[in-house]
PDB file of C-alpha atoms in Angstrom:
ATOM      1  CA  UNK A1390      29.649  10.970  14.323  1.00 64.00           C
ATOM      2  CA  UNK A1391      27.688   9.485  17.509  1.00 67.00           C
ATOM      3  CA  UNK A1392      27.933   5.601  18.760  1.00 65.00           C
ATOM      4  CA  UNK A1393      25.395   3.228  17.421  1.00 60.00           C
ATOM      5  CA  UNK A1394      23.128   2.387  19.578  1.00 58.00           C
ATOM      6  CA  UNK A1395      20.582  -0.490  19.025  1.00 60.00           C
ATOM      7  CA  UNK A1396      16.712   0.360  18.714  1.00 59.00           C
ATOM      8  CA  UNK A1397      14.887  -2.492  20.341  1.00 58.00           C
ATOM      9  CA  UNK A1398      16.590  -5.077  22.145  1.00 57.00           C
ATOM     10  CA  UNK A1399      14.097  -8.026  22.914  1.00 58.00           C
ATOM     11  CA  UNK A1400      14.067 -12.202  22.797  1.00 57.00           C
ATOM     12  CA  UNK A1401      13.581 -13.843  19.862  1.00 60.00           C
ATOM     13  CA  UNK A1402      13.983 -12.685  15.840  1.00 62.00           C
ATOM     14  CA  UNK A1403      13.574  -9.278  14.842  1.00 72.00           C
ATOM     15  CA  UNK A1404      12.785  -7.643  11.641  1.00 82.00           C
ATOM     16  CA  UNK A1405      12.492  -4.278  10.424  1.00 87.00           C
ATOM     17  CA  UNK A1406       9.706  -3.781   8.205  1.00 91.00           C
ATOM     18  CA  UNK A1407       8.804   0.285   7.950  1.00 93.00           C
ATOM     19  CA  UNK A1408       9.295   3.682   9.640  1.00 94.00           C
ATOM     20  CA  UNK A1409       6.094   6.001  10.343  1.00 96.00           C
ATOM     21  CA  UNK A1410       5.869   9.075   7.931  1.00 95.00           C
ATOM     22  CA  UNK A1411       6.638  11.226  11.167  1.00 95.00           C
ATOM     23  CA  UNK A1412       9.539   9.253  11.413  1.00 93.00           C
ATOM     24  CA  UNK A1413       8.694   8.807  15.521  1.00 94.00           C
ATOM     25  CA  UNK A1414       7.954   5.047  15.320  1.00 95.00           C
ATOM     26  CA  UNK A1415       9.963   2.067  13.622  1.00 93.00           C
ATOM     27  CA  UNK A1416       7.521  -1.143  13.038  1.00 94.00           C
ATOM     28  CA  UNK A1417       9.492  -4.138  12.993  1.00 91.00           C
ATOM     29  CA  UNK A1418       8.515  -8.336  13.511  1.00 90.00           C
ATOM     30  CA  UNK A1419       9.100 -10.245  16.464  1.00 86.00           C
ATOM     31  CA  UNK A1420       8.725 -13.830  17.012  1.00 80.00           C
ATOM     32  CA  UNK A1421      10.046 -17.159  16.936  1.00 63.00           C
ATOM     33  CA  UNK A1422       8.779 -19.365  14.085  1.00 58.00           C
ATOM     34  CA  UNK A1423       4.819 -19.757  15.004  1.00 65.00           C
ATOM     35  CA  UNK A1424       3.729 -16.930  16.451  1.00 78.00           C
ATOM     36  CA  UNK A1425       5.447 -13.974  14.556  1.00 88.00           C
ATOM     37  CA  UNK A1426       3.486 -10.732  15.722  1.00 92.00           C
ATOM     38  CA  UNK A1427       3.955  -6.788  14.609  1.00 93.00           C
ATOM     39  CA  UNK A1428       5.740  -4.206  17.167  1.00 92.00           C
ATOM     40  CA  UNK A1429       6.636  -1.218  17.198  1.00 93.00           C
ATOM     41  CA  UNK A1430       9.484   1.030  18.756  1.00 92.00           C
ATOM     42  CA  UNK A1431       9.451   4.898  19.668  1.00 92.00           C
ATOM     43  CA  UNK A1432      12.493   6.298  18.177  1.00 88.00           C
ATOM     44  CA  UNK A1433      12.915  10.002  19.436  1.00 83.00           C
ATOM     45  CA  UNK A1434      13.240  10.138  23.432  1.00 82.00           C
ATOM     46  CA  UNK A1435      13.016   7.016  25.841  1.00 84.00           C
ATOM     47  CA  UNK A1436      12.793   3.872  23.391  1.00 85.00           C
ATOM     48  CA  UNK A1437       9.679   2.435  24.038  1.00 90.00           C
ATOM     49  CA  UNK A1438       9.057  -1.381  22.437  1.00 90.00           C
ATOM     50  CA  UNK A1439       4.920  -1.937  22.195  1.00 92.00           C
ATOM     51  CA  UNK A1440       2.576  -4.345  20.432  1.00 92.00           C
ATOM     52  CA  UNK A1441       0.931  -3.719  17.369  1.00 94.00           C
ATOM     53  CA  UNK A1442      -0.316  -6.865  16.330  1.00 92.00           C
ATOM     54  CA  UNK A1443       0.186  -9.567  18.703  1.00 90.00           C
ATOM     55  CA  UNK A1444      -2.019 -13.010  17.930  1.00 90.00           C
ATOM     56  CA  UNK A1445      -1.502 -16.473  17.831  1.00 90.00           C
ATOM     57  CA  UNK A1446      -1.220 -15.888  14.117  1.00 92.00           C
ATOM     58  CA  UNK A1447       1.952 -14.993  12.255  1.00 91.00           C
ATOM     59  CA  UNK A1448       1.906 -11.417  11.287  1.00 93.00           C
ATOM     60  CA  UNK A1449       4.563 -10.168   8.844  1.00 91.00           C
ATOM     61  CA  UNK A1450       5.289  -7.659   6.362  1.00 91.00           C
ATOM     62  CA  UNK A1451       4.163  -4.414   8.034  1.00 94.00           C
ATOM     63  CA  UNK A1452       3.567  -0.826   6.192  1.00 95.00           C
ATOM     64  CA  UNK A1453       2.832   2.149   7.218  1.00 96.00           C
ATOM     65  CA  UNK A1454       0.064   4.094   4.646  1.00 93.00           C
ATOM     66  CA  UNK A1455       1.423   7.302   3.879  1.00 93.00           C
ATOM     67  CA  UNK A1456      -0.740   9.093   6.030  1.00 91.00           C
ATOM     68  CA  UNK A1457       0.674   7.556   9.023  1.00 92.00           C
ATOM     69  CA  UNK A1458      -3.078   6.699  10.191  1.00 91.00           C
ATOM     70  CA  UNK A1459      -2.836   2.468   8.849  1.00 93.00           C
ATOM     71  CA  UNK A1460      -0.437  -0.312   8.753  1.00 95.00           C
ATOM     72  CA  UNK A1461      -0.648  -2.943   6.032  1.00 95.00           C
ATOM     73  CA  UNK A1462       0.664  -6.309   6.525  1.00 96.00           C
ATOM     74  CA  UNK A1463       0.403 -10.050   5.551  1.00 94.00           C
ATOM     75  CA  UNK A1464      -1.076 -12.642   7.971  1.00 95.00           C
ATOM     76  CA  UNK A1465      -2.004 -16.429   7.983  1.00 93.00           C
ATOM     77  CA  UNK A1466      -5.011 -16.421  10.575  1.00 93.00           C
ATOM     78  CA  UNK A1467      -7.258 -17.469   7.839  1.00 93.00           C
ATOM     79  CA  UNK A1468      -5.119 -20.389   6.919  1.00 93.00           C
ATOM     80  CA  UNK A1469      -3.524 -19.188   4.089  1.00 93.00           C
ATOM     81  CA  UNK A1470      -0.720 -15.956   3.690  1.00 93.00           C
ATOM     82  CA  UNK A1471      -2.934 -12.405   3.041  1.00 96.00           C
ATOM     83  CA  UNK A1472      -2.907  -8.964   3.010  1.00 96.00           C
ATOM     84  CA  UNK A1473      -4.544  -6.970   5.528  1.00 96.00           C
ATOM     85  CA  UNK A1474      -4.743  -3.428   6.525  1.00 94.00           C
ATOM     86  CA  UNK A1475      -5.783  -2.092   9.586  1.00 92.00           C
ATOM     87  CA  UNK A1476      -6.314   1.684  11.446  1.00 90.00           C
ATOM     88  CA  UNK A1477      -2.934   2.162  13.468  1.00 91.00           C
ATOM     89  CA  UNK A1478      -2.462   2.103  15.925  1.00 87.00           C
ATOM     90  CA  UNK A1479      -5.937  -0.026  16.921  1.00 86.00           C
ATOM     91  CA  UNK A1480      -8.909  -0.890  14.790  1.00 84.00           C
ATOM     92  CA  UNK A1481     -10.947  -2.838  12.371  1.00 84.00           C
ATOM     93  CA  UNK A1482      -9.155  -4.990   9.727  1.00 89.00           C
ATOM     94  CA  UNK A1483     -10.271  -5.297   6.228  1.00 92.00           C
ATOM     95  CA  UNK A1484      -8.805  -8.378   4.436  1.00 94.00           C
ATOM     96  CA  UNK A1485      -7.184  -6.922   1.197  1.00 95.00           C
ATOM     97  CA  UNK A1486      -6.410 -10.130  -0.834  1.00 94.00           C
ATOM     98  CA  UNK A1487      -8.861 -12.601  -1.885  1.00 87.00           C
ATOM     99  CA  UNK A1488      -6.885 -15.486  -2.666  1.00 92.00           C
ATOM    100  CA  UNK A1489      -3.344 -15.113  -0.657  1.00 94.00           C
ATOM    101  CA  UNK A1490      -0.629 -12.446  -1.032  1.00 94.00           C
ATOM    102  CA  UNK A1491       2.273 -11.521  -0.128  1.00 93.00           C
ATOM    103  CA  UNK A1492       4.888  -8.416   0.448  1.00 93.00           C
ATOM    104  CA  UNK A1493       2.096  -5.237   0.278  1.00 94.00           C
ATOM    105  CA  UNK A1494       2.918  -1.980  -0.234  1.00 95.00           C
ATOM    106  CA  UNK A1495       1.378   1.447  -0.249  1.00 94.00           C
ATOM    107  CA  UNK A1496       1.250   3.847  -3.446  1.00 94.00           C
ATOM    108  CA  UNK A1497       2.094   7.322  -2.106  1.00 93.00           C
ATOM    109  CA  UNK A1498      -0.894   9.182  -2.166  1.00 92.00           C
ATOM    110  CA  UNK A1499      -2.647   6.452  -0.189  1.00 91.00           C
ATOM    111  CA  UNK A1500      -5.337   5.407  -3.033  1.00 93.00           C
ATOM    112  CA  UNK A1501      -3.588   2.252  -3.969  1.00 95.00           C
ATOM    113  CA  UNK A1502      -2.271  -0.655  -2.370  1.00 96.00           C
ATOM    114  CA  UNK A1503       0.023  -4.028  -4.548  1.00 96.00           C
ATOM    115  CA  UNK A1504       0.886  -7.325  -3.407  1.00 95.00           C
ATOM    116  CA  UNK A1505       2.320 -10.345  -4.886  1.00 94.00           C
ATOM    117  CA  UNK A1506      -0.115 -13.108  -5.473  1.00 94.00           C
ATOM    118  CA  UNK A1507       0.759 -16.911  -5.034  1.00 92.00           C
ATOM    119  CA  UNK A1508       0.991 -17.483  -8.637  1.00 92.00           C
ATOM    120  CA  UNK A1509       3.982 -14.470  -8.792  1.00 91.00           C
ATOM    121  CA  UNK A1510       1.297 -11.924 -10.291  1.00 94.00           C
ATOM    122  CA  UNK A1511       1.332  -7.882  -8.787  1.00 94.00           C
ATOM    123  CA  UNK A1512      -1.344  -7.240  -7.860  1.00 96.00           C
ATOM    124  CA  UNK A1513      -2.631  -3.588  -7.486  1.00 97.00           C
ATOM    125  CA  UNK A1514      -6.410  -2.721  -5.440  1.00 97.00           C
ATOM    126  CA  UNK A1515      -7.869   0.495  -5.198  1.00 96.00           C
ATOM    127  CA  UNK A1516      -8.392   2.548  -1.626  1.00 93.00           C
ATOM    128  CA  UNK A1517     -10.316   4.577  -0.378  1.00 90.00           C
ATOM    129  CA  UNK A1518     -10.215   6.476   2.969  1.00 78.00           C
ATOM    130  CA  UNK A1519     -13.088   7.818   4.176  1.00 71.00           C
ATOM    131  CA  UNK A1520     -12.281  12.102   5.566  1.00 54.00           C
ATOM    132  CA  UNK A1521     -12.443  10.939   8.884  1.00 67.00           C
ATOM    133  CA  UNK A1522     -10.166   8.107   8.099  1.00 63.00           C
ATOM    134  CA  UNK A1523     -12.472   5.339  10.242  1.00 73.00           C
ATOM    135  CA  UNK A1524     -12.750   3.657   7.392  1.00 81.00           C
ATOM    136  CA  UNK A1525     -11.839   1.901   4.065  1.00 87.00           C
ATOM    137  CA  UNK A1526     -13.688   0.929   0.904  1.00 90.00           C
ATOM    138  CA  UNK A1527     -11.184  -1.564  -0.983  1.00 92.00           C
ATOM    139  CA  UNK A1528     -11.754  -1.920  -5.151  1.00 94.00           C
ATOM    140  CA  UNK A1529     -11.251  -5.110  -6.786  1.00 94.00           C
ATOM    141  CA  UNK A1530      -7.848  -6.810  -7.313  1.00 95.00           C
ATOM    142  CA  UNK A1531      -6.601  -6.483 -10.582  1.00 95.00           C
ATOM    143  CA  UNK A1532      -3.574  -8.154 -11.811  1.00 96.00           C
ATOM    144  CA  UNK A1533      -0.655  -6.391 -13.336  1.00 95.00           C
ATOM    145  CA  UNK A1534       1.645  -8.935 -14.290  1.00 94.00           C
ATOM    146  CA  UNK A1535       3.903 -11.935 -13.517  1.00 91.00           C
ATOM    147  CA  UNK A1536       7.006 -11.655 -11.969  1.00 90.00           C
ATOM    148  CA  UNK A1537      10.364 -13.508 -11.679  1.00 85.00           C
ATOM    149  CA  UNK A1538      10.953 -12.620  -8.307  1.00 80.00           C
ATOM    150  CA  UNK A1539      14.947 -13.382  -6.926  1.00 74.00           C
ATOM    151  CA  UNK A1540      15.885 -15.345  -3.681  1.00 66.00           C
ATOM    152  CA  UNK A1541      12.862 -16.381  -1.548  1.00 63.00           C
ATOM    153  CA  UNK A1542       9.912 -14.562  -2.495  1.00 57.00           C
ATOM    154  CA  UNK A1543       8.127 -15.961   0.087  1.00 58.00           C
ATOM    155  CA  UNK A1544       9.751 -14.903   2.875  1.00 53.00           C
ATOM    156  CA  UNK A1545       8.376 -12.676   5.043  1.00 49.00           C
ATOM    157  CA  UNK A1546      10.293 -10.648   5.771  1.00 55.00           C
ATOM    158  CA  UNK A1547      11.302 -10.055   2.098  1.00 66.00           C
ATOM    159  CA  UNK A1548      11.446  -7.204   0.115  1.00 77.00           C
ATOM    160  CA  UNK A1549      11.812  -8.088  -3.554  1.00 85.00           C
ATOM    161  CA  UNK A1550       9.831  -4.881  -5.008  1.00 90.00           C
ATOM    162  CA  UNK A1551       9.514  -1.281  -4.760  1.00 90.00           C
ATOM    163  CA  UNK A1552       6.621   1.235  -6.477  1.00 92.00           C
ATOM    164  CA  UNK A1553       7.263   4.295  -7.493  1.00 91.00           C
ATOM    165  CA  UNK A1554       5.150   7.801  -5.999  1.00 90.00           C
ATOM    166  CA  UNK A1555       2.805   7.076  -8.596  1.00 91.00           C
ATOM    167  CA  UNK A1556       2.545   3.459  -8.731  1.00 90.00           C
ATOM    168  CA  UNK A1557       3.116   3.753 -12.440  1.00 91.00           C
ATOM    169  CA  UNK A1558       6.767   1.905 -12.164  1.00 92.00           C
ATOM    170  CA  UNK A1559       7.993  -0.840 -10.155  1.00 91.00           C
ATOM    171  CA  UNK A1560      11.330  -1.847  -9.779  1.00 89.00           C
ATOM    172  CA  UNK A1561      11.895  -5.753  -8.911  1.00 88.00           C
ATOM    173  CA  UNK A1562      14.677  -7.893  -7.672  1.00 85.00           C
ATOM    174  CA  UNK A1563      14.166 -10.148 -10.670  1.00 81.00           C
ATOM    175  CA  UNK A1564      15.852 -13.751 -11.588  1.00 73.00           C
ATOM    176  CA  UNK A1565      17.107 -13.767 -15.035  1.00 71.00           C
ATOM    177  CA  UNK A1566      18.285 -17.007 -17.448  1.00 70.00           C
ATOM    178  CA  UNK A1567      21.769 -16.423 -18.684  1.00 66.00           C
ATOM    179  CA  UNK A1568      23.203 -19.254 -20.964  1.00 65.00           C
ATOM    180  CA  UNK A1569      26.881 -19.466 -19.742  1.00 67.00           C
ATOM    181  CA  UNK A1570      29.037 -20.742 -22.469  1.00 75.00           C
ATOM    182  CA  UNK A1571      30.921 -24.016 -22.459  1.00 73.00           C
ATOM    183  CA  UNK A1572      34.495 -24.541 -23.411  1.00 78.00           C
ATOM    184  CA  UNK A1573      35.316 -28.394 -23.096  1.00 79.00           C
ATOM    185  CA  UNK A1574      38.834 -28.784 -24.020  1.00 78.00           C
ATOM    186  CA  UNK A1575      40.303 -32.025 -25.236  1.00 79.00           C
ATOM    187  CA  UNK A1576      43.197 -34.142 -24.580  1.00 78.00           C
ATOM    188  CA  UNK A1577      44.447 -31.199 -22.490  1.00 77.00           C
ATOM    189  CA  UNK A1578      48.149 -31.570 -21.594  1.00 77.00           C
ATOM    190  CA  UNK A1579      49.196 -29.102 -19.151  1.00 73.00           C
ATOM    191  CA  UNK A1580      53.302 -30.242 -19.277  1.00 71.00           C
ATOM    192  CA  UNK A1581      53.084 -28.699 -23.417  1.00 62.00           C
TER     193      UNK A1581
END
């Protein structure tokens, strides 16, 4: 029943990516083309835009864990796309992905992170969070399996998948290959 009113106003293209698990900060891309960085936006009193990740890098993709305590995201400053994660809201990065990936997102206890790989494979790699949450001991990737991921995969902004709490389901925005039948009709008059 109240007006709209808009959460960040700034230059360039914005993004929303996640809300905090407090829901007191909105994380959201800004950028033009090159250059894309990670901000974020207070939500409850005075608005309040701020960097997150700002680089000469192109920083996409952003997720908060559950805990509220690291952000997740997807970054070329190695040359390729991958997944990073990173104490919020400063701190070390650990690179996640080994050989590119794209789209990350938490399971909900924290313990498990996916991603999609270049060659369309989920990925899921075990976390763990130290108890003073300084820092993170990341498993080996494992593969899950190949998807058919719809429209532009690998977009950044993108989001083609969704786990479930227990990271036991996933539910995809999938391309599928319907055979449409074909009626030819011959010597068609239309005046009989």
């Amino acid at each position: 029943g109240e007006d709209e009113l808009p959460v960040a106003v700034a230059a360039g293209t914005t993004s929303p990516f996640d809300w905090s698990p407090d829901g007191r900060v909105i994380l959201y891309g800004l950028g033009f083309g090159r250059g894309r960085d990670i901000w974020g936006v207070t939500v409850q009193g005075e608005r309040r835009m701020f960097p997150v990740l700002a680089t000469p890098f192109n920083e996409t993709s952003a997720q908060f864990s559950p805990d509220g305590q690291w952000i997740a995201y997807q970054s070329d400053e190695s040359g390729s796309v991958e997944i990073y994660v990173q104490r919020y809201p400063v701190g070390r990065k650990v690179r996640i992905s080994t050989d590119g990936g794209i789209q990350v997102r938490w399971r909900r206890d924290g313990r498990e992170m996916f991603y999609i790989a270049p060659d369309n494979r989920l990925v899921a790699v075990p976390i763990r969070l130290d108890a003073s949450r300084e820092s993170i001991d990341v498993g080996r990737p494992v593969p899950l399996f190949t998807t058919q991921l719809a429209g532009e995969p690998r977009d950044s902004s993108g989001r083609h998948y969704m786990v479930s709490p227990d990271g036991q389901r996933f539910l995809l925005d999938t391309l599928t290959e319907v055979a449409l039948p074909l009626t030819v009709i011959l010597n068609w008059n239309p005046g009989s």
